[in-house]
XYZ file of C-alpha atoms in Angstrom:
300
model
C 60.380 -68.011 -50.967
C 63.476 -68.167 -48.737
C 63.769 -64.418 -49.158
C 60.153 -63.965 -48.028
C 60.691 -66.209 -44.997
C 63.819 -64.256 -44.101
C 61.946 -60.966 -44.346
C 59.080 -62.277 -42.189
C 61.523 -63.648 -39.619
C 63.353 -60.329 -39.415
C 60.080 -58.512 -39.000
C 59.041 -60.865 -36.196
C 62.353 -60.328 -34.400
C 61.999 -56.566 -34.766
C 58.466 -56.621 -33.327
C 59.666 -58.770 -30.439
C 62.433 -56.332 -29.664
C 60.098 -53.365 -29.824
C 57.646 -55.107 -27.477
C 60.382 -55.713 -24.939
C 60.386 -59.492 -25.374
C 63.143 -61.478 -23.693
C 64.671 -64.819 -24.305
C 64.738 -65.372 -20.511
C 61.716 -65.489 -18.234
C 63.960 -64.321 -15.344
C 64.832 -61.125 -17.168
C 61.189 -60.444 -17.876
C 60.271 -60.977 -14.225
C 63.037 -58.602 -13.084
C 61.827 -55.906 -15.495
C 58.289 -56.225 -14.184
C 59.473 -55.992 -10.599
C 61.450 -52.891 -11.370
C 58.436 -51.360 -13.075
C 56.216 -52.176 -10.073
C 58.769 -50.747 -7.626
C 59.056 -47.547 -9.672
C 55.274 -47.234 -9.717
C 55.093 -47.755 -5.965
C 57.786 -45.147 -5.401
C 55.929 -42.653 -7.579
C 52.701 -43.329 -5.675
C 54.341 -43.167 -2.238
C 56.262 -39.959 -2.789
C 55.307 -36.700 -4.459
C 57.590 -33.869 -5.448
C 57.161 -30.380 -4.010
C 57.625 -27.151 -5.951
C 61.120 -26.844 -4.518
C 62.064 -30.253 -5.945
C 62.200 -32.012 -2.562
C 60.388 -35.240 -1.774
C 57.165 -34.651 0.181
C 55.960 -36.891 2.988
C 53.864 -39.704 1.474
C 51.210 -39.357 4.210
C 50.485 -35.666 3.573
C 46.851 -35.321 2.524
C 46.885 -31.715 1.298
C 45.735 -30.163 4.572
C 46.520 -26.453 4.946
C 47.854 -26.314 8.500
C 47.311 -23.336 10.791
C 50.623 -22.764 12.512
C 51.200 -20.158 15.188
C 54.235 -18.006 15.834
C 54.684 -15.540 18.692
C 53.192 -12.191 17.662
C 56.267 -10.355 18.949
C 59.496 -12.168 19.689
C 62.483 -10.824 17.724
C 64.605 -12.356 16.279
C 62.341 -15.429 16.146
C 59.265 -13.680 14.836
C 59.303 -10.075 13.699
C 56.481 -8.064 12.209
C 57.555 -6.293 9.036
C 56.714 -2.633 9.239
C 55.328 -0.792 6.232
C 58.067 0.585 4.003
C 60.829 -1.541 5.518
C 62.659 -4.605 4.221
C 63.641 -7.903 5.815
C 66.965 -9.774 5.526
C 65.284 -13.125 4.886
C 62.013 -14.745 3.835
C 58.815 -12.816 4.562
C 55.565 -14.679 5.245
C 52.109 -13.085 5.231
C 49.988 -14.019 8.254
C 46.552 -15.552 7.852
C 44.801 -13.471 10.511
C 45.374 -9.968 9.209
C 48.368 -9.207 11.460
C 50.659 -8.416 8.560
C 53.935 -9.820 7.262
C 56.469 -11.661 9.429
C 60.078 -12.781 9.233
C 62.720 -14.118 11.656
C 64.270 -17.401 12.788
C 61.026 -19.279 13.603
C 59.109 -17.982 10.584
C 61.909 -18.721 8.141
C 62.707 -22.199 9.514
C 59.016 -23.089 9.201
C 58.873 -21.788 5.656
C 62.030 -23.672 4.616
C 60.753 -26.917 6.145
C 57.354 -26.522 4.478
C 58.961 -25.914 1.092
C 61.234 -28.910 1.447
C 58.445 -31.231 2.609
C 55.857 -29.825 0.206
C 53.102 -29.036 2.734
C 50.958 -25.895 2.930
C 50.343 -23.740 5.986
C 48.850 -20.473 7.180
C 50.977 -18.437 9.584
C 48.949 -17.379 12.615
C 50.745 -14.913 14.932
C 49.299 -14.787 18.477
C 50.200 -13.973 22.061
C 52.487 -16.657 23.444
C 50.253 -17.371 26.457
C 47.385 -18.404 24.176
C 49.336 -20.854 21.991
C 49.096 -24.065 24.073
C 45.371 -23.506 24.793
C 44.865 -22.960 21.037
C 46.683 -26.219 20.264
C 44.650 -28.150 22.810
C 41.353 -26.718 21.538
C 42.236 -27.409 17.906
C 42.131 -23.763 16.907
C 45.607 -24.191 15.445
C 47.448 -27.296 14.247
C 51.017 -26.460 15.186
C 53.298 -23.876 16.739
C 56.795 -22.584 16.202
C 57.122 -19.838 18.788
C 60.419 -20.102 20.619
C 58.743 -22.604 22.974
C 61.175 -24.318 25.336
C 60.737 -28.100 25.485
C 59.775 -28.909 29.098
C 58.355 -31.980 30.832
C 55.377 -29.974 32.043
C 54.455 -28.861 28.539
C 54.756 -32.445 27.303
C 51.577 -33.183 29.271
C 49.664 -31.067 26.693
C 51.743 -31.104 23.525
C 54.082 -33.276 21.480
C 57.381 -31.640 20.532
C 59.595 -32.001 17.500
C 63.323 -32.476 17.748
C 64.877 -29.368 19.189
C 65.571 -26.716 16.569
C 67.393 -24.130 18.664
C 69.217 -24.131 22.008
C 67.911 -21.136 23.906
C 69.367 -20.063 27.302
C 67.467 -17.621 29.483
C 69.154 -14.417 30.647
C 68.603 -12.078 33.591
C 68.229 -8.520 32.325
C 68.295 -5.185 34.164
C 68.048 -1.470 33.420
C 71.227 -0.238 31.783
C 71.846 2.122 34.717
C 71.562 -0.630 37.332
C 74.835 -2.148 38.507
C 73.386 -3.635 41.691
C 72.700 -7.120 40.275
C 75.584 -9.363 39.241
C 74.519 -12.646 40.923
C 71.379 -14.353 42.255
C 72.302 -13.302 45.776
C 71.724 -9.666 44.708
C 68.022 -10.322 43.990
C 66.866 -9.963 47.589
C 64.228 -7.271 47.909
C 63.990 -6.814 44.118
C 60.963 -7.002 41.846
C 60.984 -9.395 38.882
C 59.042 -8.781 35.679
C 58.176 -11.889 33.682
C 56.071 -12.845 30.691
C 52.959 -14.950 31.245
C 53.159 -18.717 30.514
C 56.946 -18.706 29.870
C 59.748 -20.675 31.441
C 61.014 -17.296 32.673
C 57.845 -16.927 34.732
C 58.304 -20.458 36.067
C 61.892 -19.699 37.092
C 60.833 -16.552 38.897
C 58.017 -18.286 40.751
C 60.228 -21.219 41.684
C 63.060 -19.013 42.982
C 61.249 -16.020 44.511
C 61.336 -17.367 48.063
C 64.871 -18.744 47.702
C 66.353 -15.401 46.700
C 63.821 -13.091 48.380
C 62.293 -11.198 45.431
C 58.707 -10.561 44.355
C 57.150 -11.363 40.990
C 55.031 -9.284 38.595
C 53.554 -11.072 35.569
C 52.957 -9.297 32.259
C 50.960 -10.465 29.210
C 53.693 -9.863 26.636
C 57.391 -9.141 26.142
C 56.905 -5.457 25.343
C 55.134 -4.611 28.625
C 57.578 -6.731 30.643
C 60.579 -4.913 29.152
C 58.900 -1.540 29.567
C 58.518 -2.220 33.295
C 62.268 -2.683 33.714
C 63.132 0.174 31.332
C 60.903 2.507 33.386
C 62.298 1.120 36.678
C 58.921 -0.226 37.811
C 60.642 -3.601 38.139
C 64.274 -4.405 38.789
C 64.912 -7.288 36.434
C 63.326 -9.628 33.906
C 63.987 -13.088 32.515
C 64.065 -13.418 28.749
C 65.552 -15.777 26.157
C 69.115 -14.619 25.643
C 68.960 -14.589 21.799
C 65.791 -12.465 21.968
C 67.077 -9.806 24.307
C 70.608 -9.771 22.869
C 69.169 -9.135 19.404
C 66.873 -6.359 20.607
C 69.640 -4.626 22.507
C 72.037 -4.922 19.572
C 69.650 -3.222 17.132
C 68.776 -0.474 19.654
C 65.202 -1.592 20.215
C 65.855 -2.128 23.936
C 68.736 0.278 24.396
C 67.673 1.000 27.990
C 68.348 -2.616 29.041
C 71.458 -4.759 29.548
C 72.159 -8.399 30.319
C 73.345 -8.931 33.899
C 73.488 -12.742 33.920
C 73.735 -14.322 30.471
C 72.521 -17.803 31.435
C 70.466 -18.544 34.557
C 70.200 -22.346 34.087
C 70.945 -25.143 31.629
C 69.878 -24.082 28.154
C 66.717 -25.811 26.952
C 65.889 -26.560 23.316
C 63.030 -24.830 21.491
C 60.647 -27.177 19.734
C 57.857 -27.167 17.172
C 54.651 -28.262 18.940
C 51.367 -29.984 18.139
C 48.510 -31.042 20.396
C 49.398 -34.227 22.261
C 48.451 -37.240 20.179
C 47.387 -35.144 17.184
C 48.907 -34.116 13.840
C 51.556 -36.857 13.837
C 52.096 -36.395 10.109
C 52.820 -32.680 10.515
C 55.265 -33.425 13.333
C 57.031 -36.090 11.257
C 57.302 -33.710 8.301
C 58.779 -31.010 10.515
C 61.417 -33.346 11.926
C 62.334 -34.669 8.481
C 62.464 -31.200 6.948
C 64.483 -29.802 9.847
C 67.118 -32.523 9.386
C 67.210 -31.782 5.661
C 67.655 -27.999 5.979
C 70.380 -28.542 8.575
C 72.172 -30.832 6.127
C 71.845 -28.581 3.076
C 72.976 -25.384 4.838
C 69.665 -23.539 4.783
C 69.334 -23.671 8.589
C 72.782 -22.133 9.197
C 72.071 -19.392 6.678
C 68.857 -18.435 8.506
C 70.529 -18.373 11.938
C 73.435 -16.317 10.628
C 71.093 -13.535 9.555
C 70.008 -12.890 13.160
C 72.610 -14.331 15.563
C 76.045 -12.739 15.148
């Protein structure tokens, strides 16, 4: 009989252990709290394919995000039969495959944060109107953060410091300072801070302004000596000159004013989750070295 009682008691203790019983109510409460916290963490955060923690507020939206259709080294269209040094992203509007600083930072942030997007290359001048109208959800297009633009869009933290340069034909040695601009013709790209600088300083320095719809036509005007100088982001023009794409141009003044930051943009008051994910992802890829690796591919 004692043997039977002993066996039954041992069995009861074994069952209690397997069920997670505790001799202390406090220990049981702590275990339950830990279980609840773990469940809440699992619910609040999901894991992306890259293994990073995704923003808990992301609802699965596939965001339409614009880049500039032509702004090397920030966004470069991959030509058929060529290769790219970094990540290549296929556009969503039939414009082909793209790579470059903007495109690859966006892709790295999206992978880290676990959100989906469609890359939508477009002319720079149409990007803010497209954001305001809701045609696109966000933009990473070498857009300088300015107070004027903040009236229409909300910006991320700056992701690249981007000074503007004054550029001339390679055969022109007549411009080395702003005082040399008198009587000259400026070429500038529509809706850019370069255009704003030209319009703000035309009377001060005595030059006239011609506005072009895109970078290619602006640069062609100076290359063909239809205009005397242009204003372009220094990293853009330095890269294009270095690879021979704009071999007929040279930088006359490397920085015309304090260097602004480029920012990721959404329509003012809209897509707060997307903006928060971009900021969080940007900080993460800076910390893990991905950002520096991307920049090093294009800025030497």
